[in-house]
Amino acid sequence: MLHRRVLVVVASVLVQTFHLGVQGYWTLDCRLSTTENSDPITSFGQPNTTHTHVVAGSSGFGPSATSASIRGDEHCTSCDVREDKSAYWTSQLWVAPGEAVGLSEEDIKARGGVAVPQVKGNSFIIYYKLITERGEKLDNSQAWENIAAFPEDFKMHASETLIKEKSDASFNVHDMPVTYKCLHHGDEMDTAGFPINPALCSGGLRTQLTFPSCWDGVRSGSEDHSSHVAYPIGSWAGSSCPASHPVRIPTLFYEVIYDTALMAEYFDKGWKLMYPGVPNQFTNNGEPLFHGDFMNGWDQAFLDKALSECAITPCNLIQKEYSSCTKDTQMTIDQKTEPSCTKYPRKLARWKLLFSDEFDGDSLDMSKWSHMQGDGCEFGICQWGNGEFQYYSNSSRYSYVRDGKLVIEPKYETGEHLENLRQYCRERCTLGNVECLSKCDKIEFSSARLTTIGKFETGPAISSYGLIKIEARIKVSDGEGLWPALWLLPTERKYGEWAASGEIDIFESSNDMSKAHGTIHYGGTWPGNTFYGKSTAFSPNTWHRVTFYWDNISMRWYLNSKWFLSTKSGCGTSNGWYSIPINGAEPSTTAPFDENFHILINMAVGGHFTGNVPYSNAAATLSSATPKSFEVDWIRVYAM
């Protein structure tokens, strides 16, 4: 539920207007599948290349990956179209002293360089732009030039030579293959280089890479990995392919968004953004290039059909859905080691009740619960790190006890209630904080987020018990933009910030509430983290019983007494959970889930897990005559 929520359910892709006119395209919303020093195109078979790549797509990515291998039934994709198991990767961005510009990644790290994390949520977005010599294909019924599907074993590298040739031409910045956008106020312009002060990019620094869209029609690859493709002559739209490369293919466009605002302390010291130096991959001013690679893993029949039927989106053929996929043997910039461990024995023959709330009485028991308030900005995660709309309040208007049940009721406020909400926000702003006060004048949604932090925490590895059970009886309303969750966070975060210290999602759902999801987040500090989870059928407006079992080396999820998810620690298991702490802490064999965790219950509005539902749609949901809510009949925590 928390800060770095990743791949989402997207119902449709809207056609957007750019300087070139209306463009038709598809998008794939992806999270990282892995981060590792491998490149099966430029360094096939070599387990360690000279620099780190951030990778999205097939879990089959690796140093010896091929188009055939990444399509294997044993692999999944971290992108939201299941028919595509392609691999997409780019170079990792770093911040380091200026003297490190042009040096290798090893030298950058030796000078204290730090990998820049990617933004929360969808940080790797791939566009399939459908552009031909006559312009963009705008209507599925138009008989325009064909755009050929990639051959089955097609792969390409966005070549340094091609990029330099294109960038040296007299085009405006929008026609350059590599551009950057500092996301801040919504009116940002593309630039040919890094912004002057990346710390001001509050929404992240978006690195943008356009691949060649003309193919020679013969080779699926080439010795230099790029000569079988070429950029069109002139602007992207309305330009022809060179005679040597006459076949038009989809124009791949990568957006990789880095959270440079988090690196302000380094920019204050005069450090610079940079990519590691790679032989022959430098701009004319001597700086290393942002480069990218693609390996085709599409279901070929599906891709052919999509190119003929889905010139624009939304398109019924392309169905987007949540993916919990990651590479099984996840590697990060700092490699993990495989631990060994022993399961702790149970201490009691029967369950012992550690914590419960039956929600009897007329009000919330504040000896057990506290309200989290605001929009997350005071914690450095505005919009709670997930693009959410609500401003959490401690008012009984949004959370209360009724008929022996906890009710969390999000609202879209108007009139007097809206002014009360905004005044509540203003009173929480630091004196003289103009930006905070201005933000308060824009909020319209509120809800409640309850936590037991400081009042109750538990965990099997640190308690005197070997097994923990958490149960709750819940009911949720359906509605576009709603996101209820029952989850756990570490209290001390002894292994570092999210997700090195872990997160456990016992239950969450969204929108039509047709699925209940269970998930754990672990690994390194974001973006070197990963997660694992599954979903099961769920229904709104009816009561369900969720049950979660947790010992020091395993977890199990049940819905209405039916199992749907299990996960284990990395105790000799290559795909188990683990932690890569950054604060010097030595992880145990069961880290990060070996410390105290506290409970959270909330209902968010909007955000990545809802598919980034438009603001107006969420407002319509909460403007209906029927109130929407997340109800909890009871919650109980046992141990033995």
XYZ file of C-alpha atoms in Angstrom:
640
model
C 0.000 0.000 0.000
C 2.800 2.396 0.815
C 5.337 4.570 -0.903
C 6.600 2.718 -3.920
C 3.511 0.996 -5.195
C 4.213 -0.384 -8.594
C 2.479 -1.738 -11.641
C -1.196 -0.860 -11.799
C -4.416 -1.776 -13.548
C -5.063 0.636 -16.392
C -8.440 0.424 -18.050
C -7.621 2.530 -21.069
C -5.015 4.756 -22.658
C -6.120 8.185 -23.745
C -5.075 9.783 -26.999
C -2.990 12.813 -26.126
C -2.021 15.952 -28.030
C 1.637 16.855 -28.652
C 3.357 19.471 -30.758
C 3.154 17.155 -33.766
C -0.612 16.803 -33.546
C -2.678 13.910 -32.297
C -0.757 10.656 -32.005
C -2.039 7.127 -31.743
C -0.129 4.869 -29.405
C -0.289 2.086 -26.846
C 1.474 2.182 -23.511
C 2.854 -0.520 -21.277
C 3.018 0.489 -17.616
C 5.882 -1.406 -16.050
C 7.765 -1.742 -12.842
C 11.266 -3.085 -12.521
C 11.720 -6.780 -13.107
C 15.344 -6.639 -12.027
C 18.381 -4.363 -11.731
C 21.596 -6.057 -12.763
C 24.866 -5.925 -14.651
C 23.742 -7.911 -17.684
C 23.142 -7.080 -21.349
C 22.211 -10.056 -23.547
C 22.467 -7.920 -26.698
C 25.811 -6.128 -26.425
C 27.457 -8.604 -24.025
C 25.740 -11.930 -24.669
C 26.764 -14.661 -22.256
C 28.823 -12.363 -20.048
C 27.497 -12.478 -16.456
C 28.924 -9.083 -15.491
C 28.982 -6.074 -17.790
C 30.657 -2.772 -16.985
C 27.519 -1.013 -15.804
C 24.109 -1.557 -14.250
C 20.838 -1.728 -16.175
C 17.296 -1.204 -14.958
C 15.094 -3.829 -16.589
C 11.364 -4.191 -17.192
C 9.398 -6.985 -18.813
C 10.178 -10.699 -18.880
C 11.427 -12.422 -15.736
C 13.628 -14.460 -18.086
C 16.058 -11.563 -18.558
C 19.701 -12.485 -18.021
C 23.133 -12.495 -19.655
C 22.203 -15.336 -22.035
C 18.568 -14.376 -22.678
C 17.123 -14.782 -26.163
C 13.748 -13.942 -27.644
C 12.822 -17.598 -27.419
C 13.917 -18.043 -23.816
C 12.178 -14.956 -22.419
C 8.862 -16.192 -23.894
C 9.039 -19.404 -21.860
C 5.941 -20.499 -19.972
C 7.951 -20.403 -16.754
C 8.421 -16.646 -17.142
C 6.065 -13.737 -16.508
C 6.211 -10.031 -17.319
C 6.431 -7.007 -15.044
C 4.448 -5.001 -17.618
C 0.673 -4.905 -17.682
C -0.051 -6.718 -20.953
C 0.423 -10.451 -20.398
C 0.914 -11.233 -24.110
C 4.160 -9.251 -24.090
C 7.193 -10.906 -22.497
C 9.672 -8.604 -24.199
C 12.650 -7.285 -22.258
C 13.219 -3.525 -22.008
C 16.309 -2.069 -20.366
C 18.291 1.140 -19.967
C 21.391 2.316 -18.149
C 21.166 3.274 -14.457
C 21.496 6.986 -13.611
C 24.000 8.059 -10.919
C 24.869 11.178 -8.930
C 28.536 11.713 -8.096
C 31.245 14.409 -7.871
C 31.809 16.195 -11.165
C 35.265 14.669 -11.494
C 33.588 11.291 -12.066
C 31.904 12.327 -15.343
C 32.950 9.909 -18.065
C 34.383 7.359 -15.658
C 33.302 3.754 -15.324
C 30.599 2.702 -12.888
C 33.265 1.130 -10.682
C 35.143 4.439 -10.525
C 31.911 6.371 -9.895
C 31.140 4.120 -6.927
C 34.724 4.443 -5.665
C 34.204 8.217 -5.510
C 31.068 7.826 -3.428
C 28.596 7.893 -6.311
C 24.995 6.934 -5.532
C 22.450 5.264 -7.814
C 19.477 7.613 -8.270
C 16.231 5.847 -7.281
C 13.287 5.775 -9.609
C 10.053 7.516 -8.669
C 7.257 5.820 -6.796
C 4.754 3.809 -8.751
C 5.081 3.347 -12.507
C 8.619 4.441 -13.235
C 9.233 2.601 -16.516
C 6.669 3.355 -19.217
C 6.971 2.091 -22.786
C 5.085 3.698 -25.654
C 4.361 1.937 -28.932
C 3.835 4.943 -31.197
C 2.152 4.177 -34.497
C 3.708 6.692 -36.894
C 4.081 6.267 -40.637
C 5.348 8.357 -43.530
C 1.919 9.923 -43.865
C 1.779 10.763 -40.176
C 0.126 9.103 -37.220
C -2.409 6.367 -37.719
C -5.482 7.872 -36.087
C -8.385 5.616 -36.957
C -8.622 1.844 -36.914
C -10.610 1.991 -40.152
C -8.021 3.962 -42.143
C -6.081 2.010 -44.771
C -2.721 3.651 -44.159
C 0.735 2.210 -44.715
C 1.322 -0.995 -42.833
C 3.466 -0.964 -39.726
C 5.316 -4.270 -39.592
C 5.493 -6.377 -36.454
C 8.945 -7.083 -35.090
C 10.305 -10.450 -36.267
C 10.152 -13.152 -33.590
C 13.841 -12.915 -32.659
C 14.155 -9.153 -33.188
C 16.382 -7.075 -30.926
C 17.912 -3.631 -31.105
C 20.179 -1.268 -29.219
C 19.563 2.491 -29.393
C 22.994 3.011 -30.904
C 25.345 5.772 -29.854
C 26.193 6.353 -33.517
C 22.564 6.700 -34.569
C 21.767 8.918 -31.610
C 24.661 11.252 -32.326
C 23.771 11.486 -36.010
C 20.200 12.339 -35.204
C 21.056 14.733 -32.364
C 23.570 16.607 -34.507
C 20.897 17.402 -37.094
C 19.063 20.725 -37.054
C 15.829 19.469 -35.444
C 14.089 20.976 -32.478
C 14.568 19.186 -29.191
C 11.369 17.159 -29.574
C 12.890 15.300 -32.523
C 16.034 14.232 -30.677
C 16.230 10.580 -29.660
C 17.370 11.420 -26.113
C 15.617 14.151 -24.133
C 14.856 14.986 -20.514
C 11.903 16.531 -18.746
C 12.008 18.030 -15.256
C 8.535 17.263 -13.866
C 7.463 20.057 -11.561
C 4.454 22.267 -12.277
C 2.904 20.570 -15.317
C 4.194 23.011 -17.945
C 7.672 21.550 -18.346
C 9.577 21.561 -21.615
C 11.792 18.842 -23.023
C 15.506 19.580 -22.840
C 18.504 18.107 -24.626
C 20.460 17.687 -21.383
C 20.073 17.407 -17.635
C 18.299 20.312 -15.876
C 20.420 22.875 -14.065
C 19.009 21.933 -10.665
C 17.552 18.401 -10.703
C 16.528 18.742 -7.042
C 13.707 21.046 -8.160
C 12.085 18.263 -10.198
C 9.491 17.478 -7.541
C 7.723 15.011 -9.826
C 10.960 13.392 -10.933
C 13.388 13.699 -13.835
C 11.995 11.860 -16.843
C 14.635 10.422 -19.141
C 13.185 9.858 -22.615
C 14.559 7.664 -25.374
C 13.137 7.114 -28.875
C 14.266 4.022 -30.781
C 14.798 3.749 -34.522
C 11.549 3.013 -36.354
C 12.855 1.957 -39.773
C 14.059 -1.600 -40.449
C 15.992 -3.106 -43.343
C 13.341 -5.838 -43.584
C 15.926 -8.629 -43.540
C 17.966 -8.902 -40.364
C 16.509 -9.380 -36.873
C 19.789 -8.166 -35.417
C 23.227 -7.049 -36.532
C 26.832 -7.367 -35.446
C 26.894 -3.806 -34.143
C 23.339 -4.291 -32.753
C 21.974 -1.226 -34.551
C 22.771 -1.115 -38.280
C 19.692 -3.204 -39.143
C 17.526 -0.265 -38.012
C 17.553 3.475 -38.662
C 15.749 6.669 -37.732
C 13.401 8.277 -40.293
C 14.697 11.143 -42.385
C 13.558 14.366 -40.740
C 10.915 14.744 -38.043
C 9.344 11.693 -36.399
C 5.961 12.232 -38.065
C 5.447 12.724 -41.768
C 8.984 11.632 -42.649
C 10.056 8.726 -44.795
C 12.410 5.909 -43.951
C 15.777 5.827 -45.724
C 15.956 3.616 -48.800
C 18.314 1.276 -46.960
C 15.694 0.673 -44.256
C 12.314 0.838 -46.018
C 10.132 -1.052 -43.523
C 8.324 0.935 -40.834
C 8.074 -0.709 -37.402
C 6.442 0.605 -34.207
C 8.273 3.583 -32.738
C 9.392 2.498 -29.270
C 9.629 5.346 -26.748
C 10.919 4.774 -23.194
C 10.130 6.991 -20.227
C 12.219 6.199 -17.159
C 11.511 8.546 -14.256
C 14.109 9.157 -11.543
C 13.410 10.720 -8.151
C 16.123 13.375 -8.294
C 14.359 15.463 -5.625
C 15.484 12.861 -3.080
C 19.113 13.553 -3.978
C 19.082 17.262 -3.028
C 21.846 16.834 -0.437
C 24.211 15.674 -3.173
C 23.331 18.480 -5.565
C 23.887 20.957 -2.723
C 27.473 19.666 -2.623
C 27.884 20.372 -6.325
C 27.585 16.747 -7.443
C 26.261 15.983 -10.929
C 23.997 13.510 -12.660
C 25.810 11.104 -14.937
C 25.732 7.770 -16.683
C 28.768 5.489 -16.392
C 31.301 5.788 -19.152
C 30.975 2.995 -21.688
C 33.433 2.745 -24.611
C 32.277 4.779 -27.637
C 29.067 5.933 -25.935
C 29.576 9.654 -25.354
C 27.902 12.857 -26.494
C 29.848 15.482 -28.428
C 30.619 17.300 -25.154
C 32.189 14.168 -23.712
C 29.372 13.014 -21.447
C 28.231 9.372 -21.437
C 24.933 8.651 -23.157
C 21.627 7.366 -21.906
C 21.071 4.258 -23.985
C 18.472 1.530 -24.181
C 17.835 -1.921 -25.526
C 14.864 -4.023 -26.630
C 14.426 -7.766 -27.132
C 11.159 -8.948 -28.671
C 9.142 -11.333 -26.537
C 5.640 -10.688 -27.863
C 3.170 -13.405 -28.702
C 3.635 -12.888 -32.433
C 0.046 -13.675 -33.442
C -1.214 -11.234 -30.846
C 1.194 -8.496 -31.950
C 0.166 -8.918 -35.600
C -3.504 -8.708 -34.655
C -2.933 -5.703 -32.395
C -1.128 -3.786 -35.136
C -4.025 -4.362 -37.510
C -6.849 -3.668 -35.034
C -5.456 -1.251 -32.465
C -4.144 1.774 -34.260
C -5.449 3.830 -31.377
C -6.434 3.045 -27.829
C -8.580 2.205 -25.995
C -8.803 -1.067 -27.888
C -10.706 -4.125 -26.690
C -7.927 -6.484 -27.749
C -5.303 -4.968 -25.449
C -6.385 -5.734 -21.896
C -4.181 -4.343 -19.136
C -4.000 -5.965 -15.738
C -2.052 -5.933 -12.489
C 1.191 -7.937 -12.505
C 3.131 -9.121 -9.459
C 5.928 -10.539 -11.593
C 9.591 -10.072 -10.831
C 12.735 -11.937 -11.793
C 13.057 -15.003 -9.534
C 16.776 -14.615 -8.948
C 16.584 -10.884 -8.368
C 19.961 -9.166 -8.411
C 20.621 -5.591 -7.381
C 23.499 -3.143 -7.518
C 24.692 -4.781 -4.290
C 24.326 -8.545 -4.693
C 22.471 -10.480 -2.021
C 23.823 -13.641 -0.468
C 21.810 -16.762 0.228
C 21.277 -17.221 3.975
C 20.369 -20.297 5.957
C 17.940 -20.389 8.845
C 15.861 -22.440 11.231
C 12.148 -22.190 11.861
C 11.323 -21.009 15.384
C 9.257 -23.488 17.427
C 5.794 -22.596 18.671
C 5.772 -21.762 22.373
C 2.138 -22.517 23.235
C -0.278 -25.355 22.543
C -3.184 -22.975 22.002
C -3.640 -19.568 20.465
C -3.108 -16.609 22.779
C -4.959 -13.374 21.993
C -2.424 -10.515 21.796
C -4.612 -7.733 20.406
C -8.215 -7.261 19.367
C -10.776 -4.615 18.650
C -14.411 -5.655 18.371
C -15.418 -2.012 17.780
C -18.071 -2.108 20.476
C -19.260 1.131 22.013
C -19.892 4.501 20.421
C -16.419 5.664 19.414
C -13.003 4.516 18.310
C -10.748 3.221 21.104
C -7.839 5.657 20.926
C -5.809 3.535 23.356
C -5.412 1.145 20.401
C -5.456 3.426 17.360
C -4.002 6.696 16.123
C -4.876 8.708 13.024
C -2.290 9.390 10.351
C -3.083 12.807 8.913
C -2.291 14.848 5.842
C -1.153 13.943 2.338
C 2.242 12.459 3.146
C 4.293 15.557 2.290
C 5.525 15.936 5.857
C 7.071 12.467 5.512
C 8.633 13.325 2.157
C 6.100 11.243 0.193
C 3.500 13.683 -1.118
C 0.251 12.025 -2.201
C 1.483 9.150 -0.013
C 3.933 8.152 -2.716
C 1.181 6.688 -4.861
C -0.507 9.652 -6.571
C -3.455 9.541 -4.154
C -6.026 12.365 -3.979
C -7.149 12.343 -0.343
C -5.987 14.435 2.610
C -6.351 12.197 5.665
C -8.181 13.660 8.652
C -8.813 12.616 12.247
C -12.399 13.851 12.028
C -15.198 11.450 12.986
C -16.782 12.428 9.679
C -14.378 10.034 7.942
C -13.848 7.287 10.567
C -16.291 6.233 13.251
C -17.857 3.267 15.048
C -21.437 2.320 14.161
C -23.413 -0.781 15.151
C -20.303 -2.504 16.473
C -18.232 -1.877 13.353
C -15.436 0.460 12.297
C -16.451 2.547 9.289
C -13.967 4.456 7.134
C -15.929 6.691 4.778
C -13.992 8.715 2.167
C -15.687 11.840 0.869
C -15.527 14.342 -1.960
C -16.293 17.547 -0.110
C -18.209 20.658 -1.155
C -19.607 23.709 0.595
C -19.114 24.060 4.350
C -17.473 20.645 4.724
C -14.942 21.525 2.037
C -13.992 24.747 3.806
C -13.686 22.866 7.115
C -11.345 20.353 5.486
C -9.183 23.059 3.956
C -9.025 24.974 7.225
C -7.972 21.761 8.971
C -5.169 21.469 6.418
C -4.103 25.098 6.910
C -3.878 24.642 10.674
C -1.431 21.798 10.150
C 0.858 23.821 7.861
C 4.097 25.117 9.327
C 3.790 28.839 10.016
C 4.533 30.807 6.865
C 4.710 27.784 4.573
C 3.139 29.366 1.486
C 3.416 26.194 -0.610
C 1.548 24.188 2.024
C -1.183 26.815 2.361
C -1.618 26.951 -1.410
C -1.942 23.181 -1.535
C -4.671 23.289 1.113
C -6.785 25.452 -1.171
C -6.859 22.654 -3.754
C -7.807 19.576 -1.719
C -11.319 18.185 -2.108
C -11.052 14.545 -0.955
C -10.627 13.219 2.548
C -10.620 9.820 4.246
C -9.072 8.115 7.271
C -5.927 6.096 7.886
C -5.653 4.330 11.250
C -2.499 2.833 12.745
C -1.463 0.980 15.908
C 2.087 2.395 15.862
C 3.297 3.086 19.402
C 0.334 1.139 20.801
C 0.678 -2.354 19.368
C 3.351 -4.051 17.280
C 4.212 -7.688 16.735
C 6.336 -10.116 14.752
C 7.181 -13.809 15.238
C 10.950 -13.481 15.130
C 11.145 -10.804 17.812
C 8.292 -11.895 20.062
C 8.340 -14.813 22.463
C 6.105 -16.751 20.063
C 6.785 -18.845 16.981
C 3.602 -18.162 14.981
C 1.377 -15.097 14.556
C -2.173 -15.076 13.167
C -4.004 -11.893 12.133
C -7.693 -12.079 11.249
C -10.346 -9.527 10.352
C -13.920 -9.519 9.104
C -14.292 -6.831 6.454
C -16.673 -5.373 3.877
C -15.862 -2.812 1.171
C -17.903 -0.734 -1.255
C -17.048 -0.813 -4.919
C -16.417 2.389 -6.840
C -13.936 3.727 -9.348
C -10.985 5.239 -7.525
C -11.431 3.462 -4.156
C -8.478 1.597 -2.619
C -9.045 -0.124 0.770
C -6.128 -1.784 2.561
C -5.263 -3.716 5.721
C -1.482 -3.888 5.996
C 1.644 -3.881 8.166
C 4.728 -1.647 8.290
C 7.960 -1.946 10.299
C 8.066 0.326 13.330
C 11.819 0.904 13.608
C 12.863 0.333 9.960
C 16.194 -0.973 11.193
C 17.313 -2.083 7.719
C 16.641 1.277 6.083
C 13.882 3.059 4.247
C 11.250 1.380 2.107
C 11.409 -1.448 1.184
C 14.655 -2.649 2.800
C 12.732 -3.019 6.071
C 9.722 -4.658 4.412
C 5.968 -4.188 4.040
C 3.168 -6.764 4.333
C -0.179 -6.210 2.587
C -2.690 -8.552 4.207
C -5.555 -7.301 2.052
C -6.109 -4.642 -0.572
C -8.437 -4.174 -3.510
C -9.555 -1.380 -5.825
C -12.268 -0.047 -8.138
C -14.776 -2.861 -8.763
C -13.296 -4.873 -5.861
C -13.328 -8.066 -7.923
C -9.917 -9.150 -6.620
C -8.330 -9.360 -3.161
C -4.547 -8.965 -3.240
C -1.888 -10.144 -0.812
C 1.677 -8.869 -1.222
C 5.051 -8.485 0.494
C 7.641 -5.823 -0.375
C 11.304 -6.442 0.424
C 14.868 -6.353 -0.961
C 16.870 -3.153 -1.014
C 15.922 0.448 -0.507
C 13.802 1.594 -3.437
C 14.421 1.237 -6.371
C 16.517 -1.815 -5.501
C 13.430 -3.448 -4.044
C 11.039 -6.068 -5.303
C 7.748 -7.621 -4.256
C 5.783 -10.823 -4.487
C 2.046 -11.359 -4.331
C -1.084 -12.962 -5.741
C -4.784 -12.243 -5.930
C -8.001 -14.186 -5.554
C -11.650 -13.580 -6.462
C -13.395 -11.062 -4.221
C -16.768 -9.321 -4.164
C -17.858 -5.923 -2.823
C -20.681 -5.097 -0.426
C -20.541 -8.436 1.374
C -18.650 -9.651 4.429
C -15.382 -11.560 4.080
C -12.914 -13.058 6.542
C -9.228 -12.452 5.831
C -6.615 -14.537 7.669
C -2.843 -14.147 7.662
C -0.327 -16.573 9.235
C 3.254 -15.455 9.843
C 6.249 -17.307 11.248
C 9.877 -16.351 10.905
C 10.422 -18.162 7.582
C 7.005 -18.210 5.902
C 3.660 -16.434 5.439
C 0.235 -17.649 4.276
C -2.885 -15.764 3.175
C -6.493 -17.014 3.290
C -9.802 -15.495 2.211
C -12.928 -17.026 3.741
C -10.799 -19.981 4.958
C -9.487 -20.642 1.424
C -5.721 -20.413 0.877
C -4.507 -18.241 -2.026
C -0.891 -17.181 -1.328
C 2.258 -18.433 0.404
C 5.760 -16.997 0.515
C 9.016 -17.926 2.236
C 12.232 -16.301 3.399
C 15.482 -16.658 1.483
C 16.625 -19.498 3.743
C 18.364 -21.464 1.044
C 15.627 -20.521 -1.455
C 16.722 -18.422 -4.430
C 13.368 -16.675 -4.775
C 12.625 -16.083 -1.086
C 12.423 -12.739 0.667
C 15.588 -10.958 1.778
C 16.903 -7.542 2.755
C 19.822 -5.463 1.538
C 20.234 -2.849 4.292
C 21.974 0.428 3.518
C 22.485 1.700 7.049
C 25.124 -0.749 8.199
C 22.703 -3.138 9.869
C 23.572 -6.801 9.552
C 20.494 -8.658 8.286
C 19.435 -11.877 9.917
C 18.561 -14.940 7.898
C 14.898 -13.894 8.021
C 15.272 -10.160 7.364
C 13.432 -7.900 6.834
C 10.450 -9.568 8.508
C 12.219 -10.122 11.816
C 11.334 -6.836 13.523
C 8.210 -5.297 15.018
C 5.445 -4.366 12.589
C 2.322 -2.288 13.299
C -1.144 -2.445 11.728
C -2.680 0.068 9.317
C -6.259 0.287 8.019
C -7.263 2.887 5.449
C -9.230 3.647 2.321
C -7.348 5.755 -0.221
C -8.872 7.626 -3.155
C -7.124 7.435 -6.510
C -3.510 6.402 -6.922
C -1.457 3.935 -8.884
C -3.197 0.807 -7.588
C -6.516 2.095 -8.950
C -4.966 2.467 -12.397
C -4.463 6.206 -11.869
C -8.197 6.777 -12.095
C -8.951 10.319 -13.325
C -9.748 12.834 -10.611
C -13.212 13.470 -12.048
C -14.084 9.768 -11.991
C -13.188 9.473 -8.326
C -15.238 12.596 -7.631
C -18.219 11.039 -9.410
C -17.863 7.874 -7.301
C -17.990 9.826 -4.044
C -20.743 12.151 -5.258
C -23.256 9.325 -5.547
C -26.241 9.155 -3.230
C -24.926 5.929 -1.668
C -21.973 6.455 0.696
C -18.829 4.408 0.040
C -16.972 2.772 2.906
C -14.482 0.257 4.257
C -16.038 -1.553 7.241
C -14.291 -3.764 9.812
C -16.450 -5.875 12.107
C -13.473 -7.001 14.181
C -9.705 -7.511 14.007
C -7.737 -9.978 16.170
C -4.080 -10.915 16.553
C -3.122 -14.283 18.052
C 0.170 -16.057 18.811
C 1.372 -19.511 19.795
